[in-house]
PDB file of C-alpha atoms in Angstrom:
ATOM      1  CA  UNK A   1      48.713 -29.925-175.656  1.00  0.00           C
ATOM      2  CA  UNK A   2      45.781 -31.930-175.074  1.00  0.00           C
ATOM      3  CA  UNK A   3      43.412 -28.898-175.485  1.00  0.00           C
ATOM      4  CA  UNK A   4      42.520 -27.896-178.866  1.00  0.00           C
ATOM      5  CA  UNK A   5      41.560 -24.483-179.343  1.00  0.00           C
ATOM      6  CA  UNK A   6      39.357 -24.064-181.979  1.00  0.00           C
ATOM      7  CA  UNK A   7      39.718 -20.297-184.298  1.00  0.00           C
ATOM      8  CA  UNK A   8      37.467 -17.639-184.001  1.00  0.00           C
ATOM      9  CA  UNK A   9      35.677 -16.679-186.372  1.00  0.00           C
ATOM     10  CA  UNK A  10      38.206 -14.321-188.492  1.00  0.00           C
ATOM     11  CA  UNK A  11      35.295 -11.365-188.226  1.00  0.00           C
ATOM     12  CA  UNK A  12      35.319 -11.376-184.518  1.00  0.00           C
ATOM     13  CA  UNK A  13      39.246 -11.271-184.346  1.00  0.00           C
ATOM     14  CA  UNK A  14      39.115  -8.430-186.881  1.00  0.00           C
ATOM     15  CA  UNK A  15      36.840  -6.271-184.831  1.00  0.00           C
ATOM     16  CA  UNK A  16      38.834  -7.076-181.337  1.00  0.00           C
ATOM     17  CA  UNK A  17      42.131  -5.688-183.484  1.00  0.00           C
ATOM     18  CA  UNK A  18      40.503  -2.858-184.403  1.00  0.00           C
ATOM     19  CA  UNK A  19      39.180  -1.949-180.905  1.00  0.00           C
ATOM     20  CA  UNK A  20      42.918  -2.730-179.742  1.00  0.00           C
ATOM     21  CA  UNK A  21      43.983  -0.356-182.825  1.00  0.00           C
ATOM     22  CA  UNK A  22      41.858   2.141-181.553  1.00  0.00           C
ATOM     23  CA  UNK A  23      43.275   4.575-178.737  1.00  0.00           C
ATOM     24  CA  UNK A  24      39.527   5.847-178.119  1.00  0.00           C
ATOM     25  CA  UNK A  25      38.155   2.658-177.667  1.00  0.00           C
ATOM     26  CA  UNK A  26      40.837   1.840-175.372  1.00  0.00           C
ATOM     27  CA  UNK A  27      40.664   4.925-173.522  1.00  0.00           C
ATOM     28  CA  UNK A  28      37.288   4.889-172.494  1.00  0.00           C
ATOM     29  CA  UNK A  29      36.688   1.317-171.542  1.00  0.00           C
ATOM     30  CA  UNK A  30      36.197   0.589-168.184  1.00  0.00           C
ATOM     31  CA  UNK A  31      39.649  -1.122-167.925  1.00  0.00           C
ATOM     32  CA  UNK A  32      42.487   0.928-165.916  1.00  0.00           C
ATOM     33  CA  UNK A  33      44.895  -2.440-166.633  1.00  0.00           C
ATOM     34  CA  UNK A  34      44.446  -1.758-170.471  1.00  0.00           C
ATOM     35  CA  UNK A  35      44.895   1.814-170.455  1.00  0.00           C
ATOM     36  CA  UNK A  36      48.080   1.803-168.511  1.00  0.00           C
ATOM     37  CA  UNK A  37      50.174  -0.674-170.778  1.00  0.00           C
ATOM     38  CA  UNK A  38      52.706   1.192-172.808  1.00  0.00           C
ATOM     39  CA  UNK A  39      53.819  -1.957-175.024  1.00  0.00           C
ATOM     40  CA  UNK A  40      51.831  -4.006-177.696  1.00  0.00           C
ATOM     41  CA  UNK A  41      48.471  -5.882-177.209  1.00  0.00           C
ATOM     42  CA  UNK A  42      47.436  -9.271-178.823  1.00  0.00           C
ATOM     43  CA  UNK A  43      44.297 -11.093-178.763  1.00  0.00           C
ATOM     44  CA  UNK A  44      44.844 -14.755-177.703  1.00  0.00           C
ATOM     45  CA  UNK A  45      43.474 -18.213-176.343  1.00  0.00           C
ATOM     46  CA  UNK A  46      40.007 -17.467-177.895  1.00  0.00           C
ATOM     47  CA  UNK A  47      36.952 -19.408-176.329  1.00  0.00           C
ATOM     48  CA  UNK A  48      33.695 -19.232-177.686  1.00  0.00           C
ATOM     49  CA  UNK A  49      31.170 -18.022-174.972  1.00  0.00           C
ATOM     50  CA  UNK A  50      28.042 -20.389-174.133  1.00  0.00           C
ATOM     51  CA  UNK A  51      24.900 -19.672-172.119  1.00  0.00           C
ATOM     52  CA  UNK A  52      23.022 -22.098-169.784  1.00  0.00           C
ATOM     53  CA  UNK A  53      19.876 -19.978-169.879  1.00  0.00           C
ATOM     54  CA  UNK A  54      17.617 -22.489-167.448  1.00  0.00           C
ATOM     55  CA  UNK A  55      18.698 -25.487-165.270  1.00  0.00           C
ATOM     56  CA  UNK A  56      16.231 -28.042-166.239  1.00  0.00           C
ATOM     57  CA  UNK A  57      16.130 -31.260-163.412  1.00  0.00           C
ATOM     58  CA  UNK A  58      16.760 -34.710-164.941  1.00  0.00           C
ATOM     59  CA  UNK A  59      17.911 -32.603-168.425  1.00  0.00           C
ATOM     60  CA  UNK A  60      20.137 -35.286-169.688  1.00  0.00           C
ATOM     61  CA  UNK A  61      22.411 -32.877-171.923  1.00  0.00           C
ATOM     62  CA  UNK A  62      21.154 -29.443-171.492  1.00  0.00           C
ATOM     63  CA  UNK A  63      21.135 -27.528-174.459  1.00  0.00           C
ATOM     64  CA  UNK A  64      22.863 -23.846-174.122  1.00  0.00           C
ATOM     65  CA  UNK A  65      22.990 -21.157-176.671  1.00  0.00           C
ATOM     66  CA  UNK A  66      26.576 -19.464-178.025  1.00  0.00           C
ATOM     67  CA  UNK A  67      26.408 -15.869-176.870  1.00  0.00           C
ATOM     68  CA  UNK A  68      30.151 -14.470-178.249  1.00  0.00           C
ATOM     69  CA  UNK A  69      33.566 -15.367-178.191  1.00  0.00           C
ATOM     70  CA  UNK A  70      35.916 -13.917-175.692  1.00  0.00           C
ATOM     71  CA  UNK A  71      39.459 -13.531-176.451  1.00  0.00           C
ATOM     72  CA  UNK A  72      42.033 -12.654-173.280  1.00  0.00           C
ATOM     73  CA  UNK A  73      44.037  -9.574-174.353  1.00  0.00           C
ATOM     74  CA  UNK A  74      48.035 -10.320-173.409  1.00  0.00           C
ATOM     75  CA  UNK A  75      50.808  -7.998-172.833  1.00  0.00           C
ATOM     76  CA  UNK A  76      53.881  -9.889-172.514  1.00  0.00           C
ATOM     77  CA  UNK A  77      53.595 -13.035-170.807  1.00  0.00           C
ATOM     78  CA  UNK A  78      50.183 -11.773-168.905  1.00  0.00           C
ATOM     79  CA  UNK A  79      46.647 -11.154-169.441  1.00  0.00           C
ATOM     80  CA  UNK A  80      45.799  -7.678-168.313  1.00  0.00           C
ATOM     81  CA  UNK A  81      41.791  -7.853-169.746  1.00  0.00           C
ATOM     82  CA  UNK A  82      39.581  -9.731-171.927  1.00  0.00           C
ATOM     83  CA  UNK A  83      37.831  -8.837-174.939  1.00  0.00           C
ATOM     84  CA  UNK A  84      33.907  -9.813-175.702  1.00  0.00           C
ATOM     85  CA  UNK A  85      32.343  -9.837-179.057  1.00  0.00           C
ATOM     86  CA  UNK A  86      28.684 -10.740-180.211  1.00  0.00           C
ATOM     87  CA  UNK A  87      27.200 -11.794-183.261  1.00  0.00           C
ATOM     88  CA  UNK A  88      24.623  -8.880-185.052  1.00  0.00           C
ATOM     89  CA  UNK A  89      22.776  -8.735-187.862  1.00  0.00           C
ATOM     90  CA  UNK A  90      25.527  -7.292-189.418  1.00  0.00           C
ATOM     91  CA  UNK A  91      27.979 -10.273-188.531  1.00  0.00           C
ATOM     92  CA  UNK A  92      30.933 -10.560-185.482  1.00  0.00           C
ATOM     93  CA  UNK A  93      31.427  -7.518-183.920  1.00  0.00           C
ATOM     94  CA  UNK A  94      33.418  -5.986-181.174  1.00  0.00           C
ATOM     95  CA  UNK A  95      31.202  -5.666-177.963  1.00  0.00           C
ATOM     96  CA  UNK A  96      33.648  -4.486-174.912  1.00  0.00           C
ATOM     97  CA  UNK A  97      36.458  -4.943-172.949  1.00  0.00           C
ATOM     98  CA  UNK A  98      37.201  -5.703-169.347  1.00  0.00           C
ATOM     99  CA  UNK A  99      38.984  -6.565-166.591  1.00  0.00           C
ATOM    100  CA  UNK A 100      38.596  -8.643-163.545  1.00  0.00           C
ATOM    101  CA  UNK A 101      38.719 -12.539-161.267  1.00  0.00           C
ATOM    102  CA  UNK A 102      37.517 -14.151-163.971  1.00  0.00           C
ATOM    103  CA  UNK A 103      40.458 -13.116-166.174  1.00  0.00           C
ATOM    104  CA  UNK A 104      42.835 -14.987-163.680  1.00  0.00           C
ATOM    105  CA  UNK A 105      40.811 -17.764-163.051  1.00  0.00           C
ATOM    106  CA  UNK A 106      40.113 -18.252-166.677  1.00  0.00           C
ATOM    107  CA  UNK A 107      44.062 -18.459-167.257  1.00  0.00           C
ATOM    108  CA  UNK A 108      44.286 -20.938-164.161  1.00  0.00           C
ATOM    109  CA  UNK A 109      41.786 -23.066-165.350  1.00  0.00           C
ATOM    110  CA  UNK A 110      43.279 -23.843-168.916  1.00  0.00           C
ATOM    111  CA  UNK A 111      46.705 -24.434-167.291  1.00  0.00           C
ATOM    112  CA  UNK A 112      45.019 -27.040-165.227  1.00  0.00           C
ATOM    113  CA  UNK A 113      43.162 -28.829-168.342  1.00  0.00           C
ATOM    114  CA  UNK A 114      46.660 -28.495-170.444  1.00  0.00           C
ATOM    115  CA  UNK A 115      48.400 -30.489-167.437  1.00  0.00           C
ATOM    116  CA  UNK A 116      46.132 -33.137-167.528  1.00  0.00           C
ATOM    117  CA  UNK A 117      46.088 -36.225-170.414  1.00  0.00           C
ATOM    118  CA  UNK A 118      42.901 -36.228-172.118  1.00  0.00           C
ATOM    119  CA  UNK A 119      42.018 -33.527-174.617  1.00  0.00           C
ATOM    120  CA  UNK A 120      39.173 -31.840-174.790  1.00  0.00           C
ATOM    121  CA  UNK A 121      37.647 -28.207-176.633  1.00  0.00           C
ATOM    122  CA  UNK A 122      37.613 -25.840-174.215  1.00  0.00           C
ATOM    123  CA  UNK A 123      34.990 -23.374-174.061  1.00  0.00           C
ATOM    124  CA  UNK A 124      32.847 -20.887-171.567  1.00  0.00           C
ATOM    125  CA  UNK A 125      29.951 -21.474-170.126  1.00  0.00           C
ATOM    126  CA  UNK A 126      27.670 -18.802-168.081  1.00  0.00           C
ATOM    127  CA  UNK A 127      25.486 -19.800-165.936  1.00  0.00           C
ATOM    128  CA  UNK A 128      23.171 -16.872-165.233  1.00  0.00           C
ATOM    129  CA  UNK A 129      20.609 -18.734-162.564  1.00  0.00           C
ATOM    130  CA  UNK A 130      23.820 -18.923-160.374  1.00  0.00           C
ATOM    131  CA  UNK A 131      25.959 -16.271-161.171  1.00  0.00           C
ATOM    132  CA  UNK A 132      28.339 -18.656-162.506  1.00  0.00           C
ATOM    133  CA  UNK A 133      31.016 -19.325-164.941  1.00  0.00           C
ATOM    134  CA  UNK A 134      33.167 -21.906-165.609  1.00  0.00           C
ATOM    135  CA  UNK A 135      35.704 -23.167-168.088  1.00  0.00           C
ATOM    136  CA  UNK A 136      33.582 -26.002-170.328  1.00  0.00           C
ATOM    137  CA  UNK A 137      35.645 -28.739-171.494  1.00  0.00           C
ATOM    138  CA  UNK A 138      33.901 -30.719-174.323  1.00  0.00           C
ATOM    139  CA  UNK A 139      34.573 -34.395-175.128  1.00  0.00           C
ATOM    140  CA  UNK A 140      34.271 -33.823-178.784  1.00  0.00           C
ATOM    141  CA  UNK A 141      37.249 -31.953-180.030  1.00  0.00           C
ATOM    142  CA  UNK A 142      36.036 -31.820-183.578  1.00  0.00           C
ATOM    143  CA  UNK A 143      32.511 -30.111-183.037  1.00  0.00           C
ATOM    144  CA  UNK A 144      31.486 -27.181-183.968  1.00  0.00           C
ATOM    145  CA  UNK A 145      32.598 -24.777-181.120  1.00  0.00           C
ATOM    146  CA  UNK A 146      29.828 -22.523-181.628  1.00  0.00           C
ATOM    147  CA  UNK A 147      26.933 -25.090-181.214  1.00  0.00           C
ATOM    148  CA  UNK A 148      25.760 -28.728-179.266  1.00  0.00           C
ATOM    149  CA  UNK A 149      24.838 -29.663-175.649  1.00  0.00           C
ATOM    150  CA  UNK A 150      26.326 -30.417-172.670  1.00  0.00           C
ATOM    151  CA  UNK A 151      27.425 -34.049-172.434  1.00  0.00           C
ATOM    152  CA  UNK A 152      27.521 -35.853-169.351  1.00  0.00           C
ATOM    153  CA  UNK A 153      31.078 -36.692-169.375  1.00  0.00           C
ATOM    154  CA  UNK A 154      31.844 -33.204-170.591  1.00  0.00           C
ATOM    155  CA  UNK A 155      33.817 -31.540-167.316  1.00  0.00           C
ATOM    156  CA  UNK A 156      33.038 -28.257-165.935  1.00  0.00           C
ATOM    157  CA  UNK A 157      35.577 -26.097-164.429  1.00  0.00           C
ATOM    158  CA  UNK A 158      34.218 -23.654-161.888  1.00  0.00           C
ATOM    159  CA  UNK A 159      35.815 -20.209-162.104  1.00  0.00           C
ATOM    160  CA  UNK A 160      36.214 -18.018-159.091  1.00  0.00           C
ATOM    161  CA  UNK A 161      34.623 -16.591-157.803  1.00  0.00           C
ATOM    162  CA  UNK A 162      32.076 -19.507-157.367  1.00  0.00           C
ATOM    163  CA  UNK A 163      28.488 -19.408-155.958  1.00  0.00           C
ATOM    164  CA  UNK A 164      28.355 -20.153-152.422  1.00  0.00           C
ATOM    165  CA  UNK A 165      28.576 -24.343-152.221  1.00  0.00           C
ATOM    166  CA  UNK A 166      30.591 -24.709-155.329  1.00  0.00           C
ATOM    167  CA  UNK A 167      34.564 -25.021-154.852  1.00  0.00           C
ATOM    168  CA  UNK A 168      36.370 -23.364-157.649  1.00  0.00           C
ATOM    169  CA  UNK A 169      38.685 -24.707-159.957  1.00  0.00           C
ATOM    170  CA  UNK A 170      37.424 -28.404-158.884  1.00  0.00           C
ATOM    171  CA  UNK A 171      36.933 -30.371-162.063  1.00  0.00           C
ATOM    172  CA  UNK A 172      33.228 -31.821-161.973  1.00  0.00           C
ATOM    173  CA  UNK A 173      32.025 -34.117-164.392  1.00  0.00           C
ATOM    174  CA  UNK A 174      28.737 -32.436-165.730  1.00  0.00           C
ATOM    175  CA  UNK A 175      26.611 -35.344-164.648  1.00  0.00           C
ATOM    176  CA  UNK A 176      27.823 -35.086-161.301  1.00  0.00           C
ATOM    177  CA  UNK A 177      27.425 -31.298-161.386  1.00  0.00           C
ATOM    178  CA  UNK A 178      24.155 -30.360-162.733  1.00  0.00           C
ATOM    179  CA  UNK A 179      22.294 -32.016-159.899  1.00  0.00           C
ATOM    180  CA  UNK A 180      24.024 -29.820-157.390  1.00  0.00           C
ATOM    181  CA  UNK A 181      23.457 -26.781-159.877  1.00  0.00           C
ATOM    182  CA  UNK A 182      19.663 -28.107-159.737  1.00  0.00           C
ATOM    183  CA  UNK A 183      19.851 -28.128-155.690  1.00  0.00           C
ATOM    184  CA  UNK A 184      20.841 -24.472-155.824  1.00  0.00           C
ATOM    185  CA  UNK A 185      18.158 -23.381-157.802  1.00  0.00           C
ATOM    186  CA  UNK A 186      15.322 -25.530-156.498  1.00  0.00           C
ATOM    187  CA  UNK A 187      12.170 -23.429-154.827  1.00  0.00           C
ATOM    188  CA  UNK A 188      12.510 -22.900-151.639  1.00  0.00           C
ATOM    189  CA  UNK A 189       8.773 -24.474-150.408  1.00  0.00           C
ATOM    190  CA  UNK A 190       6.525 -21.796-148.821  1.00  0.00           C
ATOM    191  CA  UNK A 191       5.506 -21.874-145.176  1.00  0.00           C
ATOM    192  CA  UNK A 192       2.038 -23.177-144.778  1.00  0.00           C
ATOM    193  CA  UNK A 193      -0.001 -20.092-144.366  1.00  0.00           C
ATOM    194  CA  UNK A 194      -3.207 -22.116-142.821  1.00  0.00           C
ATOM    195  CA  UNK A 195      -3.875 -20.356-139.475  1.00  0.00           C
ATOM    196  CA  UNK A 196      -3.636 -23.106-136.873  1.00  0.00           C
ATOM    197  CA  UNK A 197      -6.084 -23.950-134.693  1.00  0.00           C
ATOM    198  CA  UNK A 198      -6.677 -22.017-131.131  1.00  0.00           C
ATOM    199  CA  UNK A 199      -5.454 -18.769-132.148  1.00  0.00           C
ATOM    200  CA  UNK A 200      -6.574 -15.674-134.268  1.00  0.00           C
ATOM    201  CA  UNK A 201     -10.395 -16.004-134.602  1.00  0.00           C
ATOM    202  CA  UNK A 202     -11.033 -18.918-132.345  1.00  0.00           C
ATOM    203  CA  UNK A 203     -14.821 -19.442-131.383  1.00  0.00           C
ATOM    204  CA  UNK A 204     -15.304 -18.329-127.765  1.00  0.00           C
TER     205      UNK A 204
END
């Protein structure tokens, strides 16, 4: 397998099987596909979650921040949610679970990398300016999963849905990404507001 998974931290695991050990938690999340499965859940394919706070023009490796890990939440051979935890004062802990595209797409979008020869870390990345997430594969798959910067020859995987402009699923190199994330984000100039000549308040 040419992607290499790195662990979780054992914390954040521990708190996602307690949440799946717990049959209030799961009955009042927001996730019909969770409450409905009568077998066993597992945890699996966990991916630590990155943030992209700003798109910065001409950034040459942006730096993002980790905001959780996310681990998709099988029964059987399928995913039927996902679960999110976040790092406290306190240490990893269980934040919520869900369901949704992204689950799917997620799934999709590792199959892809695994057919493909060159390995990479996979990761998350949101991008918040765009509504955006994608699967983030990392060149280096011996860093720390938690921390470092985008590299240009890092690939991005959009994950649908994708922002208007943006095909999903098509593997982008992040160097030849980011400047159409910067086009999508750029100001749109203002209309000159001078008042032309020859109409309201003209001399007589």
């Amino acid at each position: 397998m040419p992607l290499h998974v790195s662990p979780a931290p054992a914390p954040a695991l521990r708190s996602v099987l307690a949440a799946l050990g717990s049959p209030t938690t799961v009955r009042e999340a927001h996730t019909p596909a969770l409450r409905s499965v009568q077998g066993s859940l597992s945890p699996e394919l966990p991916l630590p979650v990155h943030v992209l706070d700003r798109i910065v023009p001409n950034e040459a490796a942006p730096r993002t921040r980790l905001a959780g890990w996310r681990f998709l939440i099988r029964s059987g051979e399928h995913s039927v949610a996902a679960a999110d935890t976040m790092l406290t004062a306190d240490g990893w802990t269980f934040s919520h679970f869900f369901e949704g595209p992204y689950i799917v797409s997620t799934e999709l979008a590792v199959r892809q990398a695994e057919a493909t020869t060159a390995h990479y870390q996979p990761r998350l990345l949101s991008v918040p300016e765009l509504y955006m997430f994608t699967l983030w594969l990392h060149h280096d798959t011996e860093a720390d999963a938690g921390g470092g910067a985008l590299a240009p020859t890092d690939v991005l995987v959009p994950l649908a849905p994708a922002p208007p402009g943006i095909t999903a699923h098509r593997p982008h190199r992040v160097a030849d990404l980011l400047p159409v994330m910067t086009l999508r984000v750029a100001p749109v100039p203002l209309p000159d507001l001078a008042e032309p000549s020859g109409l309201l308040g003209s001399p007589a």
